[in-house]
Amino acid sequence: MVKVKTSTGFECELDNKVVDNMELVDALSDMQSDDDVLAISRVMTMLLGKNKQALYDHVRTKDGRVPIAKISQEITEIFASFGDAGKK
């Protein structure tokens, strides 16, 4: 398990096998090369599973929105956590 803690304080534990998924790589590729804005939702589901809603609630604004930019920042930090775990 990988313990995740982002700079904004979001915390969860994820199975380190979650990133060993070619469909996740495909969704990440779709985000980058095809400008498929919907791919971020697939990435979130594959990466976080049941923790997805907790992250949404964590970044939710006072008016109830979940900003895409904030989610993108969190995803970047979450992926970095897997890199850090691999170094230990």
Tab-separated table of N, CA, C and O in Angstrom:
chain	number	residue	atom	x	y	z
A	1	MET	N	0.839	-1.189	0.000
A	1	MET	CA	0.000	0.000	0.000
A	1	MET	C	0.885	1.255	0.000
A	1	MET	O	1.943	1.275	0.598
A	2	VAL	N	0.383	2.259	-0.679
A	2	VAL	CA	1.077	3.539	-0.745
A	2	VAL	C	0.254	4.552	0.032
A	2	VAL	O	-0.948	4.712	-0.208
A	3	LYS	N	0.892	5.195	0.996
A	3	LYS	CA	0.225	6.254	1.746
A	3	LYS	C	0.408	7.559	0.986
A	3	LYS	O	1.532	7.965	0.707
A	4	VAL	N	-0.711	8.168	0.657
A	4	VAL	CA	-0.713	9.393	-0.122
A	4	VAL	C	-1.067	10.561	0.784
A	4	VAL	O	-2.005	10.467	1.566
A	5	LYS	N	-0.295	11.631	0.694
A	5	LYS	CA	-0.648	12.877	1.359
A	5	LYS	C	-0.205	14.009	0.445
A	5	LYS	O	0.989	14.167	0.176
A	6	THR	N	-1.173	14.771	-0.036
A	6	THR	CA	-0.853	15.876	-0.940
A	6	THR	C	-0.551	17.135	-0.137
A	6	THR	O	-0.811	17.200	1.066
A	7	SER	N	-0.038	18.134	-0.821
A	7	SER	CA	0.314	19.384	-0.154
A	7	SER	C	-0.910	20.115	0.398
A	7	SER	O	-0.776	20.951	1.289
A	8	THR	N	-2.096	19.785	-0.103
A	8	THR	CA	-3.320	20.417	0.397
A	8	THR	C	-3.915	19.658	1.576
A	8	THR	O	-4.918	20.072	2.135
A	9	GLY	N	-3.299	18.514	1.925
A	9	GLY	CA	-3.755	17.755	3.078
A	9	GLY	C	-4.621	16.549	2.765
A	9	GLY	O	-5.054	15.847	3.677
A	10	PHE	N	-4.874	16.253	1.494
A	10	PHE	CA	-5.652	15.062	1.161
A	10	PHE	C	-4.821	13.829	1.478
A	10	PHE	O	-3.654	13.739	1.112
A	11	GLU	N	-5.432	12.867	2.178
A	11	GLU	CA	-4.741	11.642	2.551
A	11	GLU	C	-5.584	10.426	2.205
A	11	GLU	O	-6.805	10.440	2.378
A	12	CYS	N	-4.908	9.385	1.713
A	12	CYS	CA	-5.555	8.096	1.494
A	12	CYS	C	-4.465	7.047	1.322
A	12	CYS	O	-3.286	7.373	1.231
A	13	GLU	N	-4.886	5.796	1.315
A	13	GLU	CA	-3.978	4.692	1.033
A	13	GLU	C	-4.452	4.022	-0.239
A	13	GLU	O	-5.640	3.760	-0.404
A	14	LEU	N	-3.502	3.750	-1.144
A	14	LEU	CA	-3.826	3.109	-2.409
A	14	LEU	C	-2.937	1.893	-2.611
A	14	LEU	O	-1.773	1.893	-2.201
A	15	ASP	N	-3.482	0.887	-3.240
A	15	ASP	CA	-2.717	-0.309	-3.583
A	15	ASP	C	-1.660	0.098	-4.609
A	15	ASP	O	-1.972	0.749	-5.605
A	16	ASN	N	-0.411	-0.265	-4.373
A	16	ASN	CA	0.639	0.145	-5.296
A	16	ASN	C	0.503	-0.519	-6.663
A	16	ASN	O	1.137	-0.100	-7.619
A	17	LYS	N	-0.353	-1.514	-6.796
A	17	LYS	CA	-0.592	-2.159	-8.082
A	17	LYS	C	-1.499	-1.324	-8.979
A	17	LYS	O	-1.602	-1.592	-10.164
A	18	VAL	N	-2.161	-0.312	-8.427
A	18	VAL	CA	-3.132	0.464	-9.190
A	18	VAL	C	-2.496	1.145	-10.403
A	18	VAL	O	-3.151	1.327	-11.429
A	19	VAL	N	-1.229	1.483	-10.329
A	19	VAL	CA	-0.568	2.151	-11.450
A	19	VAL	C	-0.046	1.165	-12.491
A	19	VAL	O	0.368	1.575	-13.572
A	20	ASP	N	-0.094	-0.124	-12.185
A	20	ASP	CA	0.322	-1.159	-13.136
A	20	ASP	C	-0.902	-1.599	-13.939
A	20	ASP	O	-1.398	-2.715	-13.811
A	21	ASN	N	-1.412	-0.676	-14.747
A	21	ASN	CA	-2.661	-0.899	-15.471
A	21	ASN	C	-2.571	-0.178	-16.821
A	21	ASN	O	-2.551	1.049	-16.870
A	22	MET	N	-2.516	-0.945	-17.875
A	22	MET	CA	-2.376	-0.349	-19.203
A	22	MET	C	-3.566	0.530	-19.550
A	22	MET	O	-3.408	1.543	-20.247
A	23	GLU	N	-4.754	0.215	-19.055
A	23	GLU	CA	-5.914	1.065	-19.322
A	23	GLU	C	-5.758	2.431	-18.662
A	23	GLU	O	-6.211	3.439	-19.192
A	24	LEU	N	-5.092	2.470	-17.514
A	24	LEU	CA	-4.782	3.749	-16.870
A	24	LEU	C	-3.813	4.547	-17.748
A	24	LEU	O	-3.996	5.745	-17.956
A	25	VAL	N	-2.815	3.876	-18.279
A	25	VAL	CA	-1.866	4.537	-19.180
A	25	VAL	C	-2.595	5.075	-20.412
A	25	VAL	O	-2.346	6.203	-20.848
A	26	ASP	N	-3.517	4.275	-20.956
A	26	ASP	CA	-4.298	4.726	-22.109
A	26	ASP	C	-5.098	5.983	-21.775
A	26	ASP	O	-5.142	6.937	-22.563
A	27	ALA	N	-5.736	5.991	-20.618
A	27	ALA	CA	-6.530	7.157	-20.215
A	27	ALA	C	-5.645	8.383	-20.013
A	27	ALA	O	-6.015	9.496	-20.399
A	28	LEU	N	-4.464	8.187	-19.441
A	28	LEU	CA	-3.520	9.295	-19.279
A	28	LEU	C	-3.072	9.817	-20.646
A	28	LEU	O	-2.972	11.028	-20.859
A	29	SER	N	-2.840	8.914	-21.554
A	29	SER	CA	-2.457	9.298	-22.904
A	29	SER	C	-3.570	10.086	-23.591
A	29	SER	O	-3.308	11.089	-24.258
A	30	ASP	N	-4.814	9.642	-23.396
A	30	ASP	CA	-5.950	10.357	-23.975
A	30	ASP	C	-6.027	11.778	-23.426
A	30	ASP	O	-6.348	12.713	-24.156
A	31	MET	N	-5.724	11.937	-22.151
A	31	MET	CA	-5.731	13.269	-21.544
A	31	MET	C	-4.694	14.168	-22.210
A	31	MET	O	-4.945	15.345	-22.440
A	32	GLN	N	-3.527	13.603	-22.493
A	32	GLN	CA	-2.406	14.390	-23.010
A	32	GLN	C	-2.505	14.648	-24.515
A	32	GLN	O	-2.422	15.779	-24.959
A	33	SER	N	-2.671	13.584	-25.273
A	33	SER	CA	-2.540	13.732	-26.721
A	33	SER	C	-3.839	14.080	-27.432
A	33	SER	O	-3.826	14.773	-28.439
A	34	ASP	N	-4.946	13.599	-26.932
A	34	ASP	CA	-6.227	13.828	-27.610
A	34	ASP	C	-7.008	14.986	-27.016
A	34	ASP	O	-8.096	15.295	-27.478
A	35	ASP	N	-6.464	15.605	-26.002
A	35	ASP	CA	-7.197	16.652	-25.285
A	35	ASP	C	-8.595	16.189	-24.913
A	35	ASP	O	-9.570	16.926	-25.007
A	36	ASP	N	-8.679	14.930	-24.497
A	36	ASP	CA	-9.951	14.331	-24.084
A	36	ASP	C	-10.194	14.700	-22.621
A	36	ASP	O	-9.687	14.056	-21.717
A	37	VAL	N	-10.958	15.764	-22.399
A	37	VAL	CA	-11.187	16.233	-21.033
A	37	VAL	C	-11.963	15.218	-20.202
A	37	VAL	O	-11.912	15.246	-18.975
A	38	LEU	N	-12.658	14.312	-20.849
A	38	LEU	CA	-13.408	13.293	-20.118
A	38	LEU	C	-12.493	12.187	-19.588
A	38	LEU	O	-12.854	11.469	-18.665
A	39	ALA	N	-11.308	12.069	-20.144
A	39	ALA	CA	-10.373	11.039	-19.709
A	39	ALA	C	-9.969	11.235	-18.254
A	39	ALA	O	-9.664	10.265	-17.561
A	40	ILE	N	-9.984	12.456	-17.766
A	40	ILE	CA	-9.593	12.701	-16.368
A	40	ILE	C	-10.521	11.967	-15.405
A	40	ILE	O	-10.087	11.468	-14.370
A	41	SER	N	-11.781	11.843	-15.771
A	41	SER	CA	-12.727	11.110	-14.927
A	41	SER	C	-12.370	9.623	-14.880
A	41	SER	O	-12.414	8.995	-13.816
A	42	ARG	N	-11.989	9.056	-16.018
A	42	ARG	CA	-11.576	7.650	-16.046
A	42	ARG	C	-10.309	7.452	-15.228
A	42	ARG	O	-10.179	6.472	-14.480
A	43	VAL	N	-9.372	8.393	-15.347
A	43	VAL	CA	-8.137	8.306	-14.573
A	43	VAL	C	-8.450	8.329	-13.080
A	43	VAL	O	-7.925	7.519	-12.309
A	44	MET	N	-9.314	9.230	-12.681
A	44	MET	CA	-9.681	9.344	-11.264
A	44	MET	C	-10.275	8.040	-10.737
A	44	MET	O	-9.921	7.586	-9.649
A	45	THR	N	-11.176	7.447	-11.500
A	45	THR	CA	-11.823	6.203	-11.069
A	45	THR	C	-10.809	5.071	-10.967
A	45	THR	O	-10.782	4.341	-9.971
A	46	MET	N	-9.952	4.936	-11.977
A	46	MET	CA	-8.960	3.854	-11.954
A	46	MET	C	-7.903	4.067	-10.880
A	46	MET	O	-7.455	3.119	-10.253
A	47	LEU	N	-7.514	5.299	-10.656
A	47	LEU	CA	-6.459	5.594	-9.692
A	47	LEU	C	-6.962	5.542	-8.252
A	47	LEU	O	-6.341	4.920	-7.393
A	48	LEU	N	-8.103	6.176	-7.999
A	48	LEU	CA	-8.559	6.346	-6.618
A	48	LEU	C	-9.661	5.399	-6.182
A	48	LEU	O	-9.853	5.208	-4.983
A	49	GLY	N	-10.413	4.852	-7.116
A	49	GLY	CA	-11.514	3.962	-6.740
A	49	GLY	C	-12.454	4.643	-5.763
A	49	GLY	O	-12.940	5.746	-6.016
A	50	LYS	N	-12.671	4.020	-4.628
A	50	LYS	CA	-13.614	4.543	-3.631
A	50	LYS	C	-13.142	5.853	-2.989
A	50	LYS	O	-13.925	6.558	-2.362
A	51	ASN	N	-11.886	6.199	-3.164
A	51	ASN	CA	-11.349	7.448	-2.607
A	51	ASN	C	-11.638	8.665	-3.485
A	51	ASN	O	-11.351	9.795	-3.098
A	52	LYS	N	-12.189	8.440	-4.663
A	52	LYS	CA	-12.447	9.534	-5.609
A	52	LYS	C	-13.380	10.582	-4.999
A	52	LYS	O	-13.100	11.784	-5.060
A	53	GLN	N	-14.466	10.147	-4.402
A	53	GLN	CA	-15.430	11.092	-3.824
A	53	GLN	C	-14.792	11.899	-2.691
A	53	GLN	O	-15.049	13.090	-2.546
A	54	ALA	N	-13.944	11.256	-1.909
A	54	ALA	CA	-13.268	11.960	-0.814
A	54	ALA	C	-12.372	13.079	-1.366
A	54	ALA	O	-12.316	14.165	-0.788
A	55	LEU	N	-11.698	12.808	-2.479
A	55	LEU	CA	-10.870	13.856	-3.086
A	55	LEU	C	-11.745	14.976	-3.631
A	55	LEU	O	-11.431	16.152	-3.442
A	56	TYR	N	-12.841	14.621	-4.274
A	56	TYR	CA	-13.762	15.650	-4.767
A	56	TYR	C	-14.227	16.535	-3.615
A	56	TYR	O	-14.237	17.755	-3.728
A	57	ASP	N	-14.620	15.916	-2.519
A	57	ASP	CA	-15.083	16.690	-1.364
A	57	ASP	C	-13.960	17.551	-0.793
A	57	ASP	O	-14.198	18.664	-0.325
A	58	HIS	N	-12.745	17.048	-0.863
A	58	HIS	CA	-11.588	17.779	-0.330
A	58	HIS	C	-11.338	19.081	-1.091
A	58	HIS	O	-10.985	20.096	-0.483
A	59	VAL	N	-11.516	19.064	-2.415
A	59	VAL	CA	-11.223	20.259	-3.210
A	59	VAL	C	-12.465	21.080	-3.544
A	59	VAL	O	-12.364	22.137	-4.163
A	60	ARG	N	-13.618	20.620	-3.101
A	60	ARG	CA	-14.886	21.287	-3.418
A	60	ARG	C	-14.872	22.738	-2.923
A	60	ARG	O	-14.436	23.035	-1.822
A	61	THR	N	-15.372	23.645	-3.760
A	61	THR	CA	-15.449	25.060	-3.399
A	61	THR	C	-16.711	25.326	-2.587
A	61	THR	O	-17.594	24.473	-2.499
A	62	LYS	N	-16.792	26.517	-2.015
A	62	LYS	CA	-17.957	26.875	-1.202
A	62	LYS	C	-19.260	26.828	-1.986
A	62	LYS	O	-20.314	26.575	-1.426
A	63	ASP	N	-19.158	27.071	-3.316
A	63	ASP	CA	-20.377	27.028	-4.124
A	63	ASP	C	-20.669	25.636	-4.688
A	63	ASP	O	-21.559	25.468	-5.508
A	64	GLY	N	-19.918	24.625	-4.227
A	64	GLY	CA	-20.212	23.237	-4.569
A	64	GLY	C	-19.490	22.672	-5.784
A	64	GLY	O	-19.669	21.501	-6.108
A	65	ARG	N	-18.669	23.466	-6.449
A	65	ARG	CA	-17.953	22.976	-7.625
A	65	ARG	C	-16.692	22.207	-7.237
A	65	ARG	O	-16.116	22.431	-6.175
A	66	VAL	N	-16.282	21.299	-8.128
A	66	VAL	CA	-15.018	20.580	-7.985
A	66	VAL	C	-14.141	21.035	-9.149
A	66	VAL	O	-14.280	20.546	-10.266
A	67	PRO	N	-13.245	22.000	-8.916
A	67	PRO	CA	-12.443	22.571	-10.001
A	67	PRO	C	-11.495	21.557	-10.646
A	67	PRO	O	-10.752	20.859	-9.950
A	68	ILE	N	-11.532	21.516	-11.958
A	68	ILE	CA	-10.683	20.589	-12.703
A	68	ILE	C	-9.210	20.871	-12.442
A	68	ILE	O	-8.413	19.947	-12.278
A	69	ALA	N	-8.831	22.133	-12.380
A	69	ALA	CA	-7.424	22.478	-12.150
A	69	ALA	C	-6.924	21.944	-10.811
A	69	ALA	O	-5.789	21.455	-10.709
A	70	LYS	N	-7.766	22.016	-9.793
A	70	LYS	CA	-7.365	21.498	-8.479
A	70	LYS	C	-7.224	19.978	-8.517
A	70	LYS	O	-6.304	19.411	-7.926
A	71	ILE	N	-8.138	19.320	-9.226
A	71	ILE	CA	-8.056	17.860	-9.357
A	71	ILE	C	-6.780	17.479	-10.096
A	71	ILE	O	-6.076	16.543	-9.700
A	72	SER	N	-6.452	18.196	-11.153
A	72	SER	CA	-5.231	17.913	-11.915
A	72	SER	C	-3.992	18.033	-11.044
A	72	SER	O	-3.082	17.202	-11.110
A	73	GLN	N	-3.966	19.061	-10.192
A	73	GLN	CA	-2.832	19.249	-9.282
A	73	GLN	C	-2.740	18.075	-8.304
A	73	GLN	O	-1.658	17.551	-8.048
A	74	GLU	N	-3.874	17.670	-7.766
A	74	GLU	CA	-3.891	16.559	-6.815
A	74	GLU	C	-3.432	15.258	-7.484
A	74	GLU	O	-2.654	14.502	-6.904
A	75	ILE	N	-3.895	14.999	-8.714
A	75	ILE	CA	-3.497	13.783	-9.427
A	75	ILE	C	-1.983	13.759	-9.614
A	75	ILE	O	-1.334	12.728	-9.406
A	76	THR	N	-1.416	14.892	-9.984
A	76	THR	CA	0.029	14.977	-10.167
A	76	THR	C	0.757	14.596	-8.885
A	76	THR	O	1.712	13.813	-8.894
A	77	GLU	N	0.293	15.114	-7.767
A	77	GLU	CA	0.932	14.802	-6.481
A	77	GLU	C	0.716	13.347	-6.081
A	77	GLU	O	1.598	12.721	-5.498
A	78	ILE	N	-0.449	12.814	-6.395
A	78	ILE	CA	-0.729	11.411	-6.069
A	78	ILE	C	0.212	10.498	-6.854
A	78	ILE	O	0.795	9.566	-6.292
A	79	PHE	N	0.374	10.769	-8.141
A	79	PHE	CA	1.315	9.965	-8.931
A	79	PHE	C	2.727	10.101	-8.390
A	79	PHE	O	3.490	9.134	-8.366
A	80	ALA	N	3.103	11.275	-7.939
A	80	ALA	CA	4.431	11.477	-7.342
A	80	ALA	C	4.607	10.611	-6.101
A	80	ALA	O	5.705	10.124	-5.824
A	81	SER	N	3.527	10.391	-5.355
A	81	SER	CA	3.590	9.538	-4.167
A	81	SER	C	3.988	8.119	-4.530
A	81	SER	O	4.709	7.454	-3.787
A	82	PHE	N	3.523	7.630	-5.668
A	82	PHE	CA	3.915	6.296	-6.109
A	82	PHE	C	5.382	6.247	-6.453
A	82	PHE	O	6.056	5.269	-6.172
A	83	GLY	N	5.904	7.315	-7.029
A	83	GLY	CA	7.332	7.379	-7.330
A	83	GLY	C	8.152	7.377	-6.067
A	83	GLY	O	9.159	6.682	-5.966
A	84	ASP	N	7.704	8.130	-5.072
A	84	ASP	CA	8.401	8.184	-3.785
A	84	ASP	C	8.385	6.811	-3.108
A	84	ASP	O	9.368	6.381	-2.527
A	85	ALA	N	7.256	6.110	-3.206
A	85	ALA	CA	7.133	4.796	-2.574
A	85	ALA	C	8.073	3.795	-3.247
A	85	ALA	O	8.634	2.922	-2.602
A	86	GLY	N	8.252	3.940	-4.553
A	86	GLY	CA	9.141	3.043	-5.273
A	86	GLY	C	10.604	3.256	-4.928
A	86	GLY	O	11.427	2.360	-5.120
A	87	LYS	N	10.945	4.408	-4.400
A	87	LYS	CA	12.325	4.708	-4.031
A	87	LYS	C	12.692	4.138	-2.673
A	87	LYS	O	13.850	4.061	-2.326
A	88	LYS	N	11.671	3.765	-1.880
A	88	LYS	CA	11.949	3.283	-0.520
A	88	LYS	C	12.290	1.805	-0.512
A	88	LYS	O	11.918	1.042	-1.320
